[in-house]
N, CA, C and O atoms as a printed pandas DataFrame, in Angstrom:
     atom_number atom_name residue_name chain_id  residue_number  x_coord  y_coord  z_coord
0              1         N          MET        A               1   29.509    6.808   24.317
1              2        CA          MET        A               1   28.910    5.849   22.834
2              3         C          MET        A               1   28.116    6.554   22.283
3              4         O          MET        A               1   27.121    6.883   22.929
4              5         N          SER        A               2   28.252    6.957   21.121
5              6        CA          SER        A               2   27.393    7.482   19.868
6              7         C          SER        A               2   27.226    6.631   18.497
7              8         O          SER        A               2   27.996    6.179   17.651
8              9         N          VAL        A               3   25.913    6.645   18.699
9             10        CA          VAL        A               3   24.710    6.214   17.492
10            11         C          VAL        A               3   24.639    8.001   16.780
11            12         O          VAL        A               3   24.213    9.098   17.139
12            13         N          ILE        A               4   25.304    7.439   15.667
13            14        CA          ILE        A               4   25.203    8.687   14.827
14            15         C          ILE        A               4   23.319    9.103   14.231
15            16         O          ILE        A               4   22.485    9.998   14.375
16            17         N          GLY        A               5   23.443    7.998   13.653
17            18        CA          GLY        A               5   21.734    7.886   13.001
18            19         C          GLY        A               5   21.605    7.014   12.224
19            20         O          GLY        A               5   22.622    6.355   12.010
20            21         N          LEU        A               6   20.238    6.599   11.418
21            22        CA          LEU        A               6   20.054    5.113   11.111
22            23         C          LEU        A               6   20.984    5.476    9.648
23            24         O          LEU        A               6   21.587    6.544    9.542
24            25         N          GLU        A               7   20.990    4.644    8.791
25            26        CA          GLU        A               7   22.075    4.412    8.074
26            27         C          GLU        A               7   21.077    3.614    7.373
27            28         O          GLU        A               7   20.152    4.378    7.097
28            29         N          GLU        A               8   20.889    2.718    7.056
29            30        CA          GLU        A               8   19.464    2.273    6.200
30            31         C          GLU        A               8   18.767    1.110    6.801
31            32         O          GLU        A               8   19.099    0.328    7.692
32            33         N          ILE        A               9   17.422    1.246    5.864
33            34        CA          ILE        A               9   16.229    0.528    6.343
34            35         C          ILE        A               9   15.850    0.033    4.653
35            36         O          ILE        A               9   15.912    0.416    3.485
36            37         N          PHE        A              10   15.373   -1.236    5.628
37            38        CA          PHE        A              10   15.338   -2.280    4.039
38            39         C          PHE        A              10   13.760   -2.850    4.283
39            40         O          PHE        A              10   13.499   -3.438    5.332
40            41         N          LEU        A              11   12.659   -2.622    3.174
41            42        CA          LEU        A              11   11.037   -2.199    3.837
42            43         C          LEU        A              11   10.887   -3.387    2.742
43            44         O          LEU        A              11   11.244   -2.997    1.630
44            45         N          ASP        A              12   10.516   -4.535    2.767
45            46        CA          ASP        A              12    9.104   -5.091    1.852
46            47         C          ASP        A              12    7.992   -4.307    1.243
47            48         O          ASP        A              12    7.113   -3.549    1.654
48            49         N          VAL        A              13    8.314   -4.705    0.301
49            50        CA          VAL        A              13    6.562   -3.502   -0.919
50            51         C          VAL        A              13    5.923   -4.876   -1.325
51            52         O          VAL        A              13    6.449   -5.957   -1.589
52            53         N          ALA        A              14    4.414   -4.412   -1.282
53            54        CA          ALA        A              14    4.084   -5.977   -2.344
54            55         C          ALA        A              14    4.001   -5.122   -3.718
55            56         O          ALA        A              14    3.029   -5.614   -4.291
56            57         N          ASP        A              15    4.463   -4.211   -4.445
57            58        CA          ASP        A              15    4.919   -3.539   -5.698
58            59         C          ASP        A              15    5.575   -2.554   -5.306
59            60         O          ASP        A              15    5.626   -1.852   -4.297
60            61         N          LEU        A              16    6.187   -2.636   -6.507
61            62        CA          LEU        A              16    7.712   -2.119   -6.224
62            63         C          LEU        A              16    7.232   -0.217   -7.314
63            64         O          LEU        A              16    7.969    0.766   -7.230
64            65         N          ASP        A              17    6.249   -0.231   -7.953
65            66        CA          ASP        A              17    6.490    0.565   -9.151
66            67         C          ASP        A              17    5.356    1.493   -7.907
67            68         O          ASP        A              17    5.544    2.706   -7.820
68            69         N          LYS        A              18    4.363    0.920   -7.115
69            70        CA          LYS        A              18    3.268    2.114   -6.353
70            71         C          LYS        A              18    4.722    2.260   -5.573
71            72         O          LYS        A              18    5.435    3.156   -6.024
72            73         N          ALA        A              19    5.163    1.633   -4.658
73            74        CA          ALA        A              19    6.190    1.885   -3.206
74            75         C          ALA        A              19    7.664    3.261   -4.001
75            76         O          ALA        A              19    7.990    4.319   -3.463
76            77         N          VAL        A              20    8.143    2.773   -5.145
77            78        CA          VAL        A              20    8.832    4.202   -5.805
78            79         C          VAL        A              20    8.264    5.306   -6.109
79            80         O          VAL        A              20    8.705    6.455   -6.117
80            81         N          GLY        A              21    7.131    4.835   -6.390
81            82        CA          GLY        A              21    6.247    6.111   -6.513
82            83         C          GLY        A              21    5.810    6.936   -5.605
83            84         O          GLY        A              21    5.880    8.140   -5.850
84            85         N          PHE        A              22    5.277    6.496   -4.389
85            86        CA          PHE        A              22    5.070    6.966   -3.514
86            87         C          PHE        A              22    6.713    7.912   -2.563
87            88         O          PHE        A              22    6.855    9.087   -2.222
88            89         N          TYR        A              23    7.370    7.055   -2.474
89            90        CA          TYR        A              23    8.972    7.565   -1.714
90            91         C          TYR        A              23    9.582    8.425   -3.012
91            92         O          TYR        A              23   10.448    9.265   -2.765
92            93         N          HIS        A              24    9.285    8.292   -3.944
93            94        CA          HIS        A              24   10.668    9.404   -5.188
94            95         C          HIS        A              24    9.532   10.175   -5.092
95            96         O          HIS        A              24    9.693   11.081   -4.275
96            97         N          GLU        A              25    8.597   10.170   -5.537
97            98        CA          GLU        A              25    7.813   11.711   -6.322
98            99         C          GLU        A              25    6.882   11.933   -5.234
99           100         O          GLU        A              25    6.381   13.052   -5.343
100          101         N          LEU        A              26    6.536   11.407   -4.405
101          102        CA          LEU        A              26    5.671   12.142   -3.211
102          103         C          LEU        A              26    6.515   12.344   -2.513
103          104         O          LEU        A              26    6.661   13.564   -2.579
104          105         N          VAL        A              27    7.524   11.790   -1.553
105          106        CA          VAL        A              27    8.067   12.112   -0.792
106          107         C          VAL        A              27    9.556   13.095   -1.274
107          108         O          VAL        A              27    9.925   14.051   -0.592
108          109         N          GLY        A              28   10.324   12.624   -2.624
109          110        CA          GLY        A              28   10.768   13.148   -2.811
110          111         C          GLY        A              28   12.731   12.653   -2.865
111          112         O          GLY        A              28   13.673   13.392   -3.153
112          113         N          LEU        A              29   12.749   11.648   -2.597
113          114        CA          LEU        A              29   14.022   11.223   -2.557
114          115         C          LEU        A              29   14.544    9.627   -3.830
115          116         O          LEU        A              29   14.098    8.513   -4.103
116          117         N          PRO        A              30   15.546   10.384   -4.174
117          118        CA          PRO        A              30   15.765   10.007   -5.096
118          119         C          PRO        A              30   15.927    8.268   -5.683
119          120         O          PRO        A              30   16.264    7.376   -4.905
120          121         N          VAL        A              31   15.686    8.061   -6.859
121          122        CA          VAL        A              31   16.043    6.268   -7.026
122          123         C          VAL        A              31   17.308    6.253   -7.453
123          124         O          VAL        A              31   17.402    6.520   -8.651
124          125         N          VAL        A              32   18.664    5.959   -6.709
125          126        CA          VAL        A              32   20.203    5.640   -7.542
126          127         C          VAL        A              32   20.355    4.391   -7.943
127          128         O          VAL        A              32   21.158    4.268   -8.867
128          129         N          MET        A              33   19.781    3.279   -7.506
129          130        CA          MET        A              33   19.584    2.416   -8.151
130          131         C          MET        A              33   18.506    1.406   -8.496
131          132         O          MET        A              33   17.544    2.169   -8.406
132          133         N          ARG        A              34   17.992    0.269   -8.817
133          134        CA          ARG        A              34   16.758   -0.055   -8.831
134          135         C          ARG        A              34   16.915   -1.296  -10.210
135          136         O          ARG        A              34   17.325   -1.142  -11.361
136          137         N          ASN        A              35   16.452   -2.388   -9.572
137          138        CA          ASN        A              35   16.234   -3.842  -11.071
138          139         C          ASN        A              35   14.959   -4.250  -10.224
139          140         O          ASN        A              35   14.798   -3.565   -9.215
140          141         N          ASP        A              36   14.282   -4.973  -10.393
141          142        CA          ASP        A              36   13.519   -5.634  -10.451
142          143         C          ASP        A              36   12.904   -6.196   -9.906
143          144         O          ASP        A              36   11.802   -6.635  -10.236
144          145         N          GLU        A              37   13.823   -6.407   -8.295
145          146        CA          GLU        A              37   13.357   -6.885   -6.755
146          147         C          GLU        A              37   13.342   -5.775   -6.026
147          148         O          GLU        A              37   12.496   -5.708   -5.134
148          149         N          ARG        A              38   14.377   -4.520   -6.258
149          150        CA          ARG        A              38   14.548   -3.645   -5.295
150          151         C          ARG        A              38   14.868   -2.676   -5.769
151          152         O          ARG        A              38   15.092   -2.600   -6.977
152          153         N          ALA        A              39   15.009   -1.404   -4.739
153          154        CA          ALA        A              39   15.526    0.308   -5.747
154          155         C          ALA        A              39   15.765    0.815   -4.380
155          156         O          ALA        A              39   14.906    0.758   -3.500
156          157         N          TYR        A              40   16.949    1.314   -4.217
157          158        CA          TYR        A              40   17.682    2.053   -3.378
158          159         C          TYR        A              40   17.067    3.933   -3.192
159          160         O          TYR        A              40   16.869    4.388   -4.318
160          161         N          LEU        A              41   16.876    4.602   -2.475
161          162        CA          LEU        A              41   16.434    5.722   -2.261
162          163         C          LEU        A              41   17.491    6.334   -1.230
163          164         O          LEU        A              41   17.609    6.064   -0.034
164          165         N          GLN        A              42   18.439    7.484   -2.230
165          166        CA          GLN        A              42   18.963    7.923   -1.118
166          167         C          GLN        A              42   18.763    9.072   -0.537
167          168         O          GLN        A              42   18.008    9.821   -1.156
168          169         N          CYS        A              43   19.232    9.501    0.550
169          170        CA          CYS        A              43   18.695   10.559    1.896
170          171         C          CYS        A              43   20.350   11.077    1.738
171          172         O          CYS        A              43   21.016   10.210    1.174
172          173         N          ASP        A              44   20.930   11.976    2.016
173          174        CA          ASP        A              44   22.266   12.723    2.436
174          175         C          ASP        A              44   23.065   11.846    3.179
175          176         O          ASP        A              44   24.284   11.757    3.030
176          177         N          ARG        A              45   22.450   11.241    3.921
177          178        CA          ARG        A              45   23.363   10.521    4.926
178          179         C          ARG        A              45   22.646    8.780    5.429
179          180         O          ARG        A              45   22.793    8.291    6.549
180          181         N          SER        A              46   21.988    8.205    4.416
181          182        CA          SER        A              46   21.535    7.213    4.372
182          183         C          SER        A              46   20.193    6.931    4.069
183          184         O          SER        A              46   19.194    7.629    4.242
184          185         N          HIS        A              47   20.353    5.470    3.449
185          186        CA          HIS        A              47   19.289    5.181    2.322
186          187         C          HIS        A              47   18.209    4.415    3.030
187          188         O          HIS        A              47   18.085    3.852    4.118
188          189         N          VAL        A              48   17.400    4.651    1.844
189          190        CA          VAL        A              48   16.402    3.517    1.730
190          191         C          VAL        A              48   16.014    2.500    0.644
191          192         O          VAL        A              48   16.246    2.762   -0.537
192          193         N          VAL        A              49   15.366    1.223    1.050
193          194        CA          VAL        A              49   15.316    0.025    0.062
194          195         C          VAL        A              49   14.574   -0.810    0.061
195          196         O          VAL        A              49   14.488   -1.647    0.960
196          197         N          LEU        A              50   13.792   -0.762   -1.066
197          198        CA          LEU        A              50   12.131   -1.024   -0.976
198          199         C          LEU        A              50   12.384   -2.518   -1.868
199          200         O          LEU        A              50   12.858   -2.629   -2.998
200          201         N          GLN        A              51   11.946   -3.486   -1.042
201          202        CA          GLN        A              51   12.031   -4.707   -2.044
202          203         C          GLN        A              51   11.313   -5.261   -1.988
203          204         O          GLN        A              51   11.070   -5.514   -0.808
204          205         N          VAL        A              52   10.370   -5.930   -2.954
205          206        CA          VAL        A              52    9.419   -6.873   -3.266
206          207         C          VAL        A              52    9.587   -8.188   -2.165
207          208         O          VAL        A              52   10.571   -8.820   -1.782
208          209         N          GLU        A              53    8.375   -8.256   -1.911
209          210        CA          GLU        A              53    7.816   -9.459   -1.078
210          211         C          GLU        A              53    8.181  -10.788   -1.912
211          212         O          GLU        A              53    7.940  -11.123   -3.072
212          213         N          ASP        A              54    8.856  -11.404   -0.856
213          214        CA          ASP        A              54    9.196  -13.027   -1.519
214          215         C          ASP        A              54   11.072  -12.454   -2.373
215          216         O          ASP        A              54   11.523  -13.056   -3.348
216          217         N          HIS        A              55   11.386  -11.948   -2.091
217          218        CA          HIS        A              55   12.403  -11.665   -3.013
218          219         C          HIS        A              55   13.875  -12.456   -2.823
219          220         O          HIS        A              55   14.144  -13.042   -1.774
220          221         N          GLY        A              56   14.693  -12.406   -3.841
221          222        CA          GLY        A              56   15.840  -13.872   -3.529
222          223         C          GLY        A              56   17.361  -13.070   -3.125
223          224         O          GLY        A              56   18.433  -13.659   -3.266
224          225         N          GLY        A              57   17.292  -12.035   -2.748
225          226        CA          GLY        A              57   18.887  -11.384   -2.431
226          227         C          GLY        A              57   19.225  -10.812   -1.577
227          228         O          GLY        A              57   19.164  -11.474   -0.542
228          229         N          ARG        A              58   19.678   -9.581   -1.421
229          230        CA          ARG        A              58   20.381   -9.273    0.079
230          231         C          ARG        A              58   19.488   -9.306    1.164
231          232         O          ARG        A              58   18.332   -8.905    1.028
232          233         N          HIS        A              59   19.978   -9.809    2.384
233          234        CA          HIS        A              59   18.589   -9.586    3.653
234          235         C          HIS        A              59   17.796  -10.513    3.844
235          236         O          HIS        A              59   16.826  -10.261    4.559
236          237         N          ARG        A              60   17.908  -11.610    3.389
237          238        CA          ARG        A              60   16.504  -12.862    2.424
238          239         C          ARG        A              60   16.470  -13.040    4.235
239          240         O          ARG        A              60   15.601  -12.379    4.804
240          241         N          GLY        A              61   17.386  -13.903    5.099
241          242        CA          GLY        A              61   17.888  -14.515    6.036
242          243         C          GLY        A              61   16.939  -13.050    7.233
243          244         O          GLY        A              61   16.759  -13.212    8.440
244          245         N          GLY        A              62   16.624  -12.132    6.666
245          246        CA          GLY        A              62   17.214  -10.574    8.013
246          247         C          GLY        A              62   16.148  -10.576    8.664
247          248         O          GLY        A              62   15.884   -9.612    9.383
248          249         N          GLY        A              63   15.106  -11.894    8.538
249          250        CA          GLY        A              63   13.497  -11.254    9.739
250          251         C          GLY        A              63   13.199  -10.600    9.390
251          252         O          GLY        A              63   13.722   -9.868    8.550
252          253         N          PRO        A              64   11.656  -10.517   10.133
253          254        CA          PRO        A              64   11.070   -9.063    9.613
254          255         C          PRO        A              64   11.354   -7.766    8.957
255          256         O          PRO        A              64   10.878   -6.949    8.169
256          257         N          MET        A              65   12.368   -8.008    9.688
257          258        CA          MET        A              65   12.909   -6.143    8.474
258          259         C          MET        A              65   14.086   -6.457    9.001
259          260         O          MET        A              65   14.419   -7.334    9.798
260          261         N          HIS        A              66   15.042   -5.084    8.096
261          262        CA          HIS        A              66   16.570   -5.246    8.090
262          263         C          HIS        A              66   16.901   -3.236    8.014
263          264         O          HIS        A              66   16.472   -2.332    7.297
264          265         N          PHE        A              67   17.829   -3.311    9.126
265          266        CA          PHE        A              67   18.011   -1.764    9.597
266          267         C          PHE        A              67   19.307   -1.498   10.333
267          268         O          PHE        A              67   19.322   -2.002   11.456
268          269         N          SER        A              68   20.511   -0.764    9.950
269          270        CA          SER        A              68   21.847   -0.201   10.374
270          271         C          SER        A              68   21.611    1.378   10.644
271          272         O          SER        A              68   21.010    2.332   10.150
272          273         N          PHE        A              69   22.870    0.910   12.266
273          274        CA          PHE        A              69   22.926    2.381   12.320
274          275         C          PHE        A              69   24.081    2.660   12.079
275          276         O          PHE        A              69   24.862    1.714   11.980
276          277         N          THR        A              70   24.568    3.973   11.910
277          278        CA          THR        A              70   25.715    4.359   11.303
278          279         C          THR        A              70   26.100    4.795   13.018
279          280         O          THR        A              70   25.361    5.106   13.952
280          281         N          VAL        A              71   27.394    4.670   12.927
281          282        CA          VAL        A              71   28.482    5.077   14.788
282          283         C          VAL        A              71   29.584    5.013   13.952
283          284         O          VAL        A              71   29.945    4.715   12.814
284          285         N          THR        A              72   30.235    5.731   15.823
285          286        CA          THR        A              72   31.484    5.576   14.958
286          287         C          THR        A              72   32.339    4.632   15.113
287          288         O          THR        A              72   31.972    3.509   15.459
288          289         N          GLU        A              73   33.760    4.968   14.856
289          290        CA          GLU        A              73   34.555    3.555   14.892
290          291         C          GLU        A              73   34.832    3.056   15.892
291          292         O          GLU        A              73   35.124    1.863   15.971
292          293         N          ASP        A              74   34.799    4.011   17.073
293          294        CA          ASP        A              74   34.654    3.193   18.755
294          295         C          ASP        A              74   33.531    2.517   19.232
295          296         O          ASP        A              74   33.444    1.392   19.723
296          297         N          THR        A              75   32.597    3.456   18.991
297          298        CA          THR        A              75   31.244    2.848   19.553
298          299         C          THR        A              75   31.244    1.649   18.561
299          300         O          THR        A              75   30.938    0.579   19.089
300          301         N          PHE        A              76   31.533    1.609   17.194
301          302        CA          PHE        A              76   31.603   -0.048   16.331
302          303         C          PHE        A              76   32.244   -1.037   17.414
303          304         O          PHE        A              76   31.792   -2.150   17.679
304          305         N          ASP        A              77   33.515   -0.375   18.070
305          306        CA          ASP        A              77   34.049   -1.397   18.918
306          307         C          ASP        A              77   33.800   -2.000   20.420
307          308         O          ASP        A              77   34.113   -3.019   21.036
308          309         N          GLU        A              78   32.948   -0.615   20.698
309          310        CA          GLU        A              78   32.584   -1.344   21.795
310          311         C          GLU        A              78   30.942   -2.364   21.358
311          312         O          GLU        A              78   30.537   -3.228   22.137
312          313         N          VAL        A              79   30.595   -2.213   20.734
313          314        CA          VAL        A              79   29.047   -3.153   19.857
314          315         C          VAL        A              79   29.952   -4.688   19.680
315          316         O          VAL        A              79   29.740   -5.830   20.089
316          317         N          ALA        A              80   31.036   -4.065   18.864
317          318        CA          ALA        A              80   31.380   -5.452   18.438
318          319         C          ALA        A              80   31.579   -7.092   19.908
319          320         O          ALA        A              80   31.543   -8.318   20.019
320          321         N          ASP        A              81   31.830   -5.482   20.862
321          322        CA          ASP        A              81   32.613   -6.475   22.024
322          323         C          ASP        A              81   31.702   -7.169   22.153
323          324         O          ASP        A              81   31.737   -8.339   21.772
324          325         N          ARG        A              82   30.444   -6.522   22.837
325          326        CA          ARG        A              82   29.545   -6.922   23.918
326          327         C          ARG        A              82   28.835   -7.663   22.578
327          328         O          ARG        A              82   27.952   -8.345   23.097
328          329         N          ALA        A              83   28.794   -7.798   21.670
329          330        CA          ALA        A              83   27.868   -8.401   20.962
330          331         C          ALA        A              83   28.798  -10.254   21.094
331          332         O          ALA        A              83   28.387  -11.411   21.002
332          333         N          ALA        A              84   29.855   -9.760   21.288
333          334        CA          ALA        A              84   30.783  -11.369   21.391
334          335         C          ALA        A              84   30.794  -12.154   22.193
335          336         O          ALA        A              84   31.044  -13.359   22.151
336          337         N          LYS        A              85   30.400  -11.216   23.319
337          338        CA          LYS        A              85   29.974  -11.714   24.722
338          339         C          LYS        A              85   29.162  -12.289   25.504
339          340         O          LYS        A              85   29.156  -13.028   26.489
340          341         N          ALA        A              86   27.752  -11.202   24.085
341          342        CA          ALA        A              86   26.162  -11.509   24.388
342          343         C          ALA        A              86   26.049  -13.273   23.926
343          344         O          ALA        A              86   25.431  -13.791   24.857
344          345         N          ASN        A              87   26.212  -13.784   23.436
345          346        CA          ASN        A              87   26.530  -15.530   22.832
346          347         C          ASN        A              87   24.617  -15.025   21.993
347          348         O          ASN        A              87   23.453  -15.119   22.380
348          349         N          ILE        A              88   25.260  -14.554   20.842
349          350        CA          ILE        A              88   23.862  -13.998   20.163
350          351         C          ILE        A              88   24.360  -14.181   18.454
351          352         O          ILE        A              88   25.543  -14.142   18.115
352          353         N          PHE        A              89   23.326  -14.362   17.592
353          354        CA          PHE        A              89   23.716  -15.052   16.036
354          355         C          PHE        A              89   24.304  -13.550   15.803
355          356         O          PHE        A              89   23.688  -12.563   16.205
356          357         N          THR        A              90   25.572  -13.462   15.106
357          358        CA          THR        A              90   26.459  -12.149   14.576
358          359         C          THR        A              90   26.696  -12.331   13.278
359          360         O          THR        A              90   26.365  -13.516   13.239
360          361         N          ARG        A              91   27.041  -12.057   12.078
361          362        CA          ARG        A              91   27.899  -12.359   11.057
362          363         C          ARG        A              91   28.373  -10.490   11.010
363          364         O          ARG        A              91   27.818   -9.394   10.944
364          365         N          GLY        A              92   30.043  -11.205   11.111
365          366        CA          GLY        A              92   31.118  -10.115   11.069
366          367         C          GLY        A              92   31.136  -10.222   12.399
367          368         O          GLY        A              92   30.334  -10.870   13.072
368          369         N          PRO        A              93   32.405   -9.340   12.946
369          370        CA          PRO        A              93   32.757   -7.484   12.103
370          371         C          PRO        A              93   33.039   -8.180   10.672
371          372         O          PRO        A              93   33.159   -9.393   10.499
372          373         N          MET        A              94   33.128   -7.120    9.622
373          374        CA          MET        A              94   33.989   -7.032    8.615
374          375         C          MET        A              94   34.060   -6.005    7.753
375          376         O          MET        A              94   33.253   -5.076    7.728
376          377         N          GLY        A              95   35.093   -6.141    6.965
377          378        CA          GLY        A              95   35.548   -4.692    6.999
378          379         C          GLY        A              95   36.900   -4.100    7.312
379          380         O          GLY        A              95   37.914   -4.796    7.276
380          381         N          SER        A              96   36.919   -2.656    7.657
381          382        CA          SER        A              96   38.313   -2.332    8.108
382          383         C          SER        A              96   38.318   -1.423    8.878
383          384         O          SER        A              96   37.115   -1.169    8.833
384          385         N          ARG        A              97   38.841   -0.501    9.771
385          386        CA          ARG        A              97   38.888    0.606   10.188
386          387         C          ARG        A              97   39.781    2.046    8.994
387          388         O          ARG        A              97   40.729    2.240    8.233
388          389         N          GLY        A              98   38.956    2.488    9.426
389          390        CA          GLY        A              98   38.701    3.586    8.290
390          391         C          GLY        A              98   38.338    3.410    6.989
391          392         O          GLY        A              98   38.645    4.211    6.107
392          393         N          LYS        A              99   37.568    2.202    6.769
393          394        CA          LYS        A              99   37.240    2.348    5.301
394          395         C          LYS        A              99   35.716    1.666    5.196
395          396         O          LYS        A              99   35.138    1.286    4.178
396          397         N          GLY        A             100   35.137    1.626    6.946
397          398        CA          GLY        A             100   33.830    0.708    7.018
398          399         C          GLY        A             100   33.974   -0.447    6.979
399          400         O          GLY        A             100   34.467   -1.158    6.103
400          401         N          ARG        A             101   33.410   -0.755    8.241
401          402        CA          ARG        A             101   32.849   -2.001    9.200
402          403         C          ARG        A             101   31.559   -2.134    9.124
403          404         O          ARG        A             101   30.784   -1.244    8.774
404          405         N          ALA        A             102   31.202   -3.496    9.518
405          406        CA          ALA        A             102   29.431   -3.539    9.594
406          407         C          ALA        A             102   29.968   -5.005   10.590
407          408         O          ALA        A             102   31.059   -5.574   10.626
408          409         N          LEU        A             103   28.613   -5.289   11.359
409          410        CA          LEU        A             103   28.599   -5.952   11.767
410          411         C          LEU        A             103   27.008   -6.349   12.372
411          412         O          LEU        A             103   26.378   -5.688   13.197
412          413         N          PHE        A             104   26.660   -7.367   11.838
413          414        CA          PHE        A             104   25.446   -7.653   11.877
414          415         C          PHE        A             104   24.759   -8.209   12.724
415          416         O          PHE        A             104   25.428   -9.167   13.111
416          417         N          MET        A             105   23.441   -8.171   13.458
417          418        CA          MET        A             105   23.118   -9.125   14.339
418          419         C          MET        A             105   21.199   -8.885   14.410
419          420         O          MET        A             105   20.469   -7.957   14.059
420          421         N          LEU        A             106   20.848  -10.727   15.273
421          422        CA          LEU        A             106   19.539  -10.371   14.892
422          423         C          LEU        A             106   19.032  -10.491   16.255
423          424         O          LEU        A             106   19.329  -11.402   17.029
424          425         N          ASP        A             107   17.738   -8.883   16.661
425          426        CA          ASP        A             107   17.482   -8.658   17.617
426          427         C          ASP        A             107   16.753  -10.093   18.628
427          428         O          ASP        A             107   17.025  -11.283   18.470
428          429         N          PRO        A             108   15.837   -9.522   19.596
429          430        CA          PRO        A             108   15.511  -11.159   19.959
430          431         C          PRO        A             108   13.692  -11.176   19.291
431          432         O          PRO        A             108   12.865  -11.972   19.736
432          433         N          ASP        A             109   13.413  -10.299   18.355
433          434        CA          ASP        A             109   12.373  -10.429   17.451
434          435         C          ASP        A             109   13.112  -11.331   15.948
435          436         O          ASP        A             109   12.765  -10.837   14.875
436          437         N          GLY        A             110   13.441  -11.758   15.917
437          438        CA          GLY        A             110   14.523  -12.067   14.944
438          439         C          GLY        A             110   14.740  -10.960   13.609
439          440         O          GLY        A             110   14.672  -11.289   12.424
440          441         N          ASN        A             111   14.985   -9.729   14.072
441          442        CA          ASN        A             111   15.248   -8.734   12.724
442          443         C          ASN        A             111   16.622   -8.417   12.785
443          444         O          ASN        A             111   17.309   -8.254   13.794
444          445         N          GLU        A             112   17.032   -8.330   11.291
445          446        CA          GLU        A             112   18.566   -8.105   11.412
446          447         C          GLU        A             112   18.485   -6.869   11.823
447          448         O          GLU        A             112   17.614   -6.089   11.437
448          449         N          THR        A             113   20.037   -6.394   13.224
449          450        CA          THR        A             113   20.730   -4.974   13.260
450          451         C          THR        A             113   21.531   -4.998   12.638
451          452         O          THR        A             113   21.702   -6.171   12.307
452          453         N          GLU        A             114   22.367   -4.258   12.120
453          454        CA          GLU        A             114   23.502   -3.729   11.663
454          455         C          GLU        A             114   23.976   -2.937   12.442
455          456         O          GLU        A             114   23.298   -2.516   13.380
456          457         N          VAL        A             115   24.880   -2.660   12.298
457          458        CA          VAL        A             115   26.074   -1.356   12.640
458          459         C          VAL        A             115   26.339   -0.904   12.105
459          460         O          VAL        A             115   25.487   -1.081   11.233
460          461         N          ASN        A             116   27.267    0.018   11.570
461          462        CA          ASN        A             116   28.443   -0.040   10.457
462          463         C          ASN        A             116   28.792    1.281   10.194
463          464         O          ASN        A             116   27.947    2.176   10.218
464          465         N          THR        A             117   30.239    1.528    9.887
465          466        CA          THR        A             117   30.655    3.053    9.930
466          467         C          THR        A             117   30.617    3.222    8.377
467          468         O          THR        A             117   31.033    4.286    7.918
468          469         N          ARG        A             118   30.235    2.430    7.684
469          470        CA          ARG        A             118   30.239    3.044    6.498
470          471         C          ARG        A             118   30.114    4.508    5.879
471          472         O          ARG        A             118   31.013    4.853    5.112
472          473         N          TYR        A             119   28.943    5.512    6.181
473          474        CA          TYR        A             119   29.060    6.071    5.823
474          475         C          TYR        A             119   29.771    7.629    6.744
475          476         O          TYR        A             119   29.399    8.793    6.595
476          477         N          LEU        A             120   30.692    7.183    7.523
477          478        CA          LEU        A             120   32.005    7.705    8.033
478          479         C          LEU        A             120   32.938    8.932    6.736
479          480         O          LEU        A             120   33.536   10.005    6.659
480          481         N          TYR        A             121   32.393    7.584    5.831
481          482        CA          TYR        A             121   33.574    7.803    4.829
482          483         C          TYR        A             121   32.974    8.464    3.165
483          484         O          TYR        A             121   33.454    8.663    2.049
484          485         N          GLY        A             122   31.742    8.614    3.816
485          486        CA          GLY        A             122   31.250    9.411    2.390
486          487         C          GLY        A             122   30.024    8.856    1.864
487          488         O          GLY        A             122   29.562    8.117    2.734
488          489         N          VAL        A             123   28.986    8.879    0.428
489          490        CA          VAL        A             123   28.412    7.787    1.013
490          491         C          VAL        A             123   28.808    6.395    0.095
491          492         O          VAL        A             123   29.558    6.674   -0.840
492          493         N          PRO        A             124   28.515    5.246    0.173
493          494        CA          PRO        A             124   28.403    4.298   -0.293
494          495         C          PRO        A             124   28.251    4.386   -2.204
495          496         O          PRO        A             124   27.700    5.322   -2.783
496          497         N          LYS        A             125   28.794    3.351   -2.800
497          498        CA          LYS        A             125   28.225    3.807   -4.174
498          499         C          LYS        A             125   27.445    2.144   -3.917
499          500         O          LYS        A             125   27.587    1.301   -3.030
500          501         N          ARG        A             126   26.649    2.197   -5.082
501          502        CA          ARG        A             126   25.981    1.672   -5.319
502          503         C          ARG        A             126   25.893    0.794   -6.543
503          504         O          ARG        A             126   24.889    0.110   -6.742
């Protein structure tokens, strides 16, 4: 099995301007997309999403936190097979082999955990 790395992490923040200031201006992560509720900061093969608390968009039902791991295509198949047999809440699999696939699962604490092959095929467009 091969987990390549952390693909994304969604962080709830109280003040988006202050959070962007910290992660962009202090840490140095480039902002590639921003709106009133969230900002996407890009690394070479991963990204951090800062989103205001009580947001109305993506991963709203994803528990206290959402994060994703980049995995190989074979590892994706292995995890999807195990998840199907585990009797846990999942969304997916979605996407197609060779173009990027995703599977979303809730961990025991209600965090939305994703395995994803998207970064195998370049940096996704926002």
